[in-house]
Structures are given as structure tokens and as C-alpha cells.
PDB file of C-alpha atoms in Angstrom:
ATOM      1  CA  MET A   1     -12.782  13.310  -8.976  1.00  0.00           C
ATOM      2  CA  ASN A   2     -10.901  16.369  -6.889  1.00  0.00           C
ATOM      3  CA  ILE A   3      -8.564  16.007  -4.005  1.00  0.00           C
ATOM      4  CA  ASN A   4      -6.481  17.862  -1.124  1.00  0.00           C
ATOM      5  CA  ILE A   5      -3.452  16.221  -1.587  1.00  0.00           C
ATOM      6  CA  ARG A   6      -2.396  16.750   1.595  1.00  0.00           C
ATOM      7  CA  SER A   7      -4.760  15.796   3.232  1.00  0.00           C
ATOM      8  CA  ILE A   8      -2.404  12.309   2.594  1.00  0.00           C
ATOM      9  CA  GLU A   9      -0.629  11.877   5.249  1.00  0.00           C
ATOM     10  CA  ALA A  10       2.757  10.659   3.345  1.00  0.00           C
ATOM     11  CA  PHE A  11       2.371  13.915   1.328  1.00  0.00           C
ATOM     12  CA  LYS A  12       1.629  16.524   4.203  1.00  0.00           C
ATOM     13  CA  ASN A  13       5.427  17.964   4.123  1.00  0.00           C
ATOM     14  CA  ILE A  14       5.807  17.595   0.913  1.00  0.00           C
ATOM     15  CA  SER A  15       7.408  20.775  -0.825  1.00  0.00           C
ATOM     16  CA  GLU A  16       4.414  21.927  -3.589  1.00  0.00           C
ATOM     17  CA  SER A  17       6.260  21.105  -6.522  1.00  0.00           C
ATOM     18  CA  ALA A  18       6.222  17.730  -5.871  1.00  0.00           C
ATOM     19  CA  ILE A  19       1.917  18.057  -5.379  1.00  0.00           C
ATOM     20  CA  GLN A  20       1.755  19.626  -8.243  1.00  0.00           C
ATOM     21  CA  ARG A  21       3.856  16.817  -9.526  1.00  0.00           C
ATOM     22  CA  ILE A  22       1.280  14.801  -8.323  1.00  0.00           C
ATOM     23  CA  LYS A  23      -2.089  15.931  -9.241  1.00  0.00           C
ATOM     24  CA  ASN A  24      -0.219  16.194 -12.666  1.00  0.00           C
ATOM     25  CA  GLU A  25       1.116  12.272 -13.089  1.00  0.00           C
ATOM     26  CA  ALA A  26      -1.799  10.609 -11.556  1.00  0.00           C
ATOM     27  CA  GLU A  27      -4.662   8.637 -12.073  1.00  0.00           C
ATOM     28  CA  TYR A  28      -7.548   8.418 -10.757  1.00  0.00           C
ATOM     29  CA  LYS A  29      -9.161   4.795 -10.438  1.00  0.00           C
ATOM     30  CA  LYS A  30     -11.987   2.723  -9.606  1.00  0.00           C
ATOM     31  CA  PHE A  31     -12.389  -0.048  -8.728  1.00  0.00           C
ATOM     32  CA  GLU A  32     -15.350  -3.085  -8.286  1.00  0.00           C
ATOM     33  CA  ILE A  33     -15.994  -5.393  -5.843  1.00  0.00           C
ATOM     34  CA  GLY A  34     -13.695  -8.149  -5.434  1.00  0.00           C
ATOM     35  CA  GLN A  35     -11.890  -6.548  -8.095  1.00  0.00           C
ATOM     36  CA  THR A  36      -8.175  -7.403  -7.590  1.00  0.00           C
ATOM     37  CA  ILE A  37      -5.542  -4.538  -7.329  1.00  0.00           C
ATOM     38  CA  ALA A  38      -2.298  -6.042  -5.931  1.00  0.00           C
ATOM     39  CA  LYS A  39      -1.162  -9.703  -7.166  1.00  0.00           C
ATOM     40  CA  GLY A  40       1.271 -10.553  -5.196  1.00  0.00           C
ATOM     41  CA  ASP A  41       2.793 -12.754  -7.650  1.00  0.00           C
ATOM     42  CA  THR A  42       5.172  -9.445  -9.714  1.00  0.00           C
ATOM     43  CA  ILE A  43       6.268  -5.736  -8.619  1.00  0.00           C
ATOM     44  CA  SER A  44       3.381  -3.639  -9.724  1.00  0.00           C
ATOM     45  CA  ASN A  45       4.105  -0.502 -11.994  1.00  0.00           C
ATOM     46  CA  LYS A  46       1.921   1.207  -9.796  1.00  0.00           C
ATOM     47  CA  VAL A  47       1.337   2.616  -6.189  1.00  0.00           C
ATOM     48  CA  ASN A  48      -2.548   3.127  -5.506  1.00  0.00           C
ATOM     49  CA  ILE A  49      -3.621   5.406  -1.955  1.00  0.00           C
ATOM     50  CA  ILE A  50      -6.816   4.524  -1.394  1.00  0.00           C
ATOM     51  CA  ILE A  51      -9.375   7.957  -1.359  1.00  0.00           C
ATOM     52  CA  ASN A  52     -13.473   6.167  -1.172  1.00  0.00           C
ATOM     53  CA  GLY A  53     -14.089   2.630  -0.421  1.00  0.00           C
ATOM     54  CA  GLU A  54     -12.396  -0.477   1.090  1.00  0.00           C
ATOM     55  CA  ALA A  55      -9.987  -3.669   0.164  1.00  0.00           C
ATOM     56  CA  ARG A  56      -8.939  -6.715   2.275  1.00  0.00           C
ATOM     57  CA  PHE A  57      -5.161  -7.565   2.310  1.00  0.00           C
ATOM     58  CA  VAL A  58      -5.654 -11.556   1.759  1.00  0.00           C
ATOM     59  CA  HIS A  59      -3.281 -14.572   3.566  1.00  0.00           C
ATOM     60  CA  ILE A  60      -3.539 -17.407   0.693  1.00  0.00           C
ATOM     61  CA  ASP A  61      -2.972 -20.670   3.143  1.00  0.00           C
ATOM     62  CA  GLY A  62      -3.307 -23.091  -0.170  1.00  0.00           C
ATOM     63  CA  SER A  63      -5.841 -22.335  -1.902  1.00  0.00           C
ATOM     64  CA  ARG A  64      -8.163 -20.259   0.710  1.00  0.00           C
ATOM     65  CA  PRO A  65      -7.699 -17.507   1.176  1.00  0.00           C
ATOM     66  CA  THR A  66      -8.013 -15.310   4.372  1.00  0.00           C
ATOM     67  CA  SER A  67      -9.131 -11.723   4.785  1.00  0.00           C
ATOM     68  CA  ILE A  68      -5.434 -10.259   7.120  1.00  0.00           C
ATOM     69  CA  PHE A  69      -6.815  -6.564   7.350  1.00  0.00           C
ATOM     70  CA  LYS A  70      -9.353  -4.226   6.270  1.00  0.00           C
ATOM     71  CA  LEU A  71      -8.102  -1.274   4.419  1.00  0.00           C
ATOM     72  CA  GLU A  72      -9.449   2.557   4.464  1.00  0.00           C
ATOM     73  CA  ALA A  73      -9.008   5.209   2.524  1.00  0.00           C
ATOM     74  CA  GLY A  74      -5.310   6.828   3.084  1.00  0.00           C
ATOM     75  CA  THR A  75      -4.125   3.275   2.077  1.00  0.00           C
ATOM     76  CA  PHE A  76      -1.444   2.635   0.008  1.00  0.00           C
ATOM     77  CA  ILE A  77      -1.365  -0.340  -2.196  1.00  0.00           C
ATOM     78  CA  GLY A  78       1.260  -1.286  -3.494  1.00  0.00           C
ATOM     79  CA  LEU A  79       4.244   1.375  -2.122  1.00  0.00           C
ATOM     80  CA  SER A  80       5.981  -1.206  -0.097  1.00  0.00           C
ATOM     81  CA  SER A  81       6.609  -3.657  -3.026  1.00  0.00           C
ATOM     82  CA  ILE A  82       8.351  -1.342  -4.576  1.00  0.00           C
ATOM     83  CA  LEU A  83       9.983   0.117  -2.131  1.00  0.00           C
ATOM     84  CA  ASN A  84      11.788  -3.134  -0.589  1.00  0.00           C
ATOM     85  CA  VAL A  85      11.548  -5.135  -4.305  1.00  0.00           C
ATOM     86  CA  ASN A  86       9.217  -8.141  -2.638  1.00  0.00           C
ATOM     87  CA  SER A  87       6.024  -8.301  -4.111  1.00  0.00           C
ATOM     88  CA  CYS A  88       4.197  -9.156  -1.502  1.00  0.00           C
ATOM     89  CA  GLU A  89       0.560  -7.760  -1.470  1.00  0.00           C
ATOM     90  CA  ILE A  90      -2.442  -8.739  -2.029  1.00  0.00           C
ATOM     91  CA  VAL A  91      -4.996  -6.637  -2.472  1.00  0.00           C
ATOM     92  CA  ALA A  92      -8.883  -7.078  -3.489  1.00  0.00           C
ATOM     93  CA  ALA A  93     -11.745  -4.603  -3.215  1.00  0.00           C
ATOM     94  CA  SER A  94     -13.957  -4.959  -1.101  1.00  0.00           C
ATOM     95  CA  SER A  95     -16.598  -2.203  -1.642  1.00  0.00           C
ATOM     96  CA  GLU A  96     -16.426   0.147  -4.415  1.00  0.00           C
ATOM     97  CA  LEU A  97     -13.222   1.937  -4.826  1.00  0.00           C
ATOM     98  CA  PHE A  98     -11.498   4.481  -5.863  1.00  0.00           C
ATOM     99  CA  CYS A  99      -8.004   5.660  -5.812  1.00  0.00           C
ATOM    100  CA  LEU A 100      -5.197   7.578  -6.629  1.00  0.00           C
ATOM    101  CA  GLU A 101      -3.100   5.724  -8.506  1.00  0.00           C
ATOM    102  CA  LEU A 102       1.009   7.013  -8.892  1.00  0.00           C
ATOM    103  CA  THR A 103       3.772   5.529 -10.902  1.00  0.00           C
ATOM    104  CA  ASP A 104       6.515   3.995  -9.439  1.00  0.00           C
ATOM    105  CA  THR A 105       8.676   6.634 -11.378  1.00  0.00           C
ATOM    106  CA  LEU A 106       7.165   8.832  -9.393  1.00  0.00           C
ATOM    107  CA  ILE A 107       7.270   7.660  -6.218  1.00  0.00           C
ATOM    108  CA  LEU A 108      10.891   6.491  -6.099  1.00  0.00           C
ATOM    109  CA  TYR A 109      10.882  10.310  -7.543  1.00  0.00           C
ATOM    110  CA  LEU A 110       9.375  11.855  -4.500  1.00  0.00           C
ATOM    111  CA  TYR A 111      11.720   8.941  -2.197  1.00  0.00           C
ATOM    112  CA  LYS A 112      14.731  10.071  -3.516  1.00  0.00           C
ATOM    113  CA  GLU A 113      13.969  14.041  -4.123  1.00  0.00           C
ATOM    114  CA  GLU A 114      10.975  14.924  -0.990  1.00  0.00           C
ATOM    115  CA  GLN A 115      13.213  13.802   2.690  1.00  0.00           C
ATOM    116  CA  GLU A 116       9.316  14.629   4.015  1.00  0.00           C
ATOM    117  CA  PHE A 117       7.923  11.760   2.110  1.00  0.00           C
ATOM    118  CA  GLN A 118      11.822   9.505   2.692  1.00  0.00           C
ATOM    119  CA  ASN A 119      11.163   9.971   5.959  1.00  0.00           C
ATOM    120  CA  TRP A 120       7.827   9.204   6.419  1.00  0.00           C
ATOM    121  CA  CYS A 121       8.088   5.810   4.196  1.00  0.00           C
ATOM    122  CA  ASN A 122      11.185   5.303   6.635  1.00  0.00           C
ATOM    123  CA  GLU A 123       8.971   5.571   9.809  1.00  0.00           C
ATOM    124  CA  THR A 124       5.887   4.139   9.297  1.00  0.00           C
ATOM    125  CA  VAL A 125       4.967   0.209   8.912  1.00  0.00           C
ATOM    126  CA  LEU A 126       2.472  -0.785   7.083  1.00  0.00           C
ATOM    127  CA  ILE A 127       0.034  -3.346   6.813  1.00  0.00           C
ATOM    128  CA  ALA A 128       2.326  -5.293   4.273  1.00  0.00           C
ATOM    129  CA  ASP A 129       5.496  -4.998   6.293  1.00  0.00           C
ATOM    130  CA  ALA A 130       4.022  -6.305   8.982  1.00  0.00           C
ATOM    131  CA  TYR A 131       2.607  -8.956   7.950  1.00  0.00           C
ATOM    132  CA  GLN A 132       6.617  -9.398   5.840  1.00  0.00           C
ATOM    133  CA  ILE A 133       7.614  -9.991   9.132  1.00  0.00           C
ATOM    134  CA  ALA A 134       4.754 -11.870  10.962  1.00  0.00           C
ATOM    135  CA  LEU A 135       4.741 -14.871   7.911  1.00  0.00           C
ATOM    136  CA  LYS A 136       8.389 -14.903   8.531  1.00  0.00           C
ATOM    137  CA  ILE A 137       7.868 -15.641  12.204  1.00  0.00           C
ATOM    138  CA  HIS A 138       5.618 -18.169  11.308  1.00  0.00           C
ATOM    139  CA  ASN A 139       7.354 -20.401   8.795  1.00  0.00           C
ATOM    140  CA  ASP A 140      10.691 -19.876  11.108  1.00  0.00           C
ATOM    141  CA  GLN A 141       8.618 -21.322  13.696  1.00  0.00           C
ATOM    142  CA  ALA A 142       8.187 -24.818  11.738  1.00  0.00           C
ATOM    143  CA  LYS A 143       6.052 -26.238  15.027  1.00  0.00           C
ATOM    144  CA  ASN A 144       4.607 -22.479  15.386  1.00  0.00           C
ATOM    145  CA  ARG A 145       0.538 -23.333  15.848  1.00  0.00           C
ATOM    146  CA  ILE A 146      -0.089 -19.732  15.597  1.00  0.00           C
ATOM    147  CA  GLY A 147      -2.184 -18.438  12.731  1.00  0.00           C
ATOM    148  CA  ILE A 148      -0.471 -16.255   9.473  1.00  0.00           C
ATOM    149  CA  LYS A 149      -3.910 -13.567  10.960  1.00  0.00           C
ATOM    150  CA  LYS A 150      -3.881 -14.063  14.387  1.00  0.00           C
ATOM    151  CA  LEU A 151       0.410 -12.916  14.441  1.00  0.00           C
ATOM    152  CA  CYS A 152      -0.427  -9.601  12.181  1.00  0.00           C
ATOM    153  CA  LEU A 153      -2.304  -8.313  14.704  1.00  0.00           C
ATOM    154  CA  ASN A 154      -1.616  -8.502  17.707  1.00  0.00           C
TER     155      ASN A 154
END
């Protein structure tokens, strides 16, 4: 699979040497429908960027999973967990899914060495970040009757 790395918003303005490093180190990964991409109970050492297909960001309430958000091409899975040092993403493929997979070592290198990538990370609110904020509000308000899905989407 051959993709234009610069077509990914986070990588538009990074150096050519960083683009080459991504091309050399990244792997393409295929996920089948229903396959788990991020478990939510551990921080993965991989970040996946959706290239083609869809996934769903899931909230588990008791034993009942609820889809919070549909993830599409260009979405990072696992980035928020790594940067916040907090496993906060449960994601499963909702169609056949192709991702560009980067190691945590590469992501941290890009974050430290590529100012444009760092700026993008610091200025972009990822769905996992919004979910964590909504979950905190929900949990902090004992009498809150608003569901977590509604908090995330409003």
C-alpha cells in the first residue's frame, strides 16, 4: 500500500527527513470487522492512523458497549493514550480497516523533534481527549442524568 504521508493532517508540515523515517519504520496493518484495535486497559506501544475503512470508539457501561463516535480516514488511534500516559481508548473496526501503524518510539521522536507535529498534537482535540473530559464531568456529577454519549457529542 502506497500513501502520501503528507496527506495526513498531522504530517503536512514536518521535515522531509521525518517523512522518510515514517516511510521506513511504519507498517501497514489490516483489521477485520469487529477486531479490537485499542483495548482501553493498557497503553499500546503502537499508534494506528486509519487509511481506509471505519472504526468505532466505544464506551463500556457495566457490560454494555456503546458506540460513541465513528472514526474515519486520518484518525489517530492510540496517540492520546501515549501522549497522556493513560489508556483511554477502546476502538474496534466497524468495517475492513487499513491503518498505518507507528511505534511509540517513532511517535515520541516526532513529538520531541518535529515542532509542527508537536503543535498539531497540542492544538488538536482528539476524540479520546473529548471522551476523557466528558467522562470526568459525568463521574464528578453524582446526580447527572446525561449519558456519556450525549456529553461527548454535544
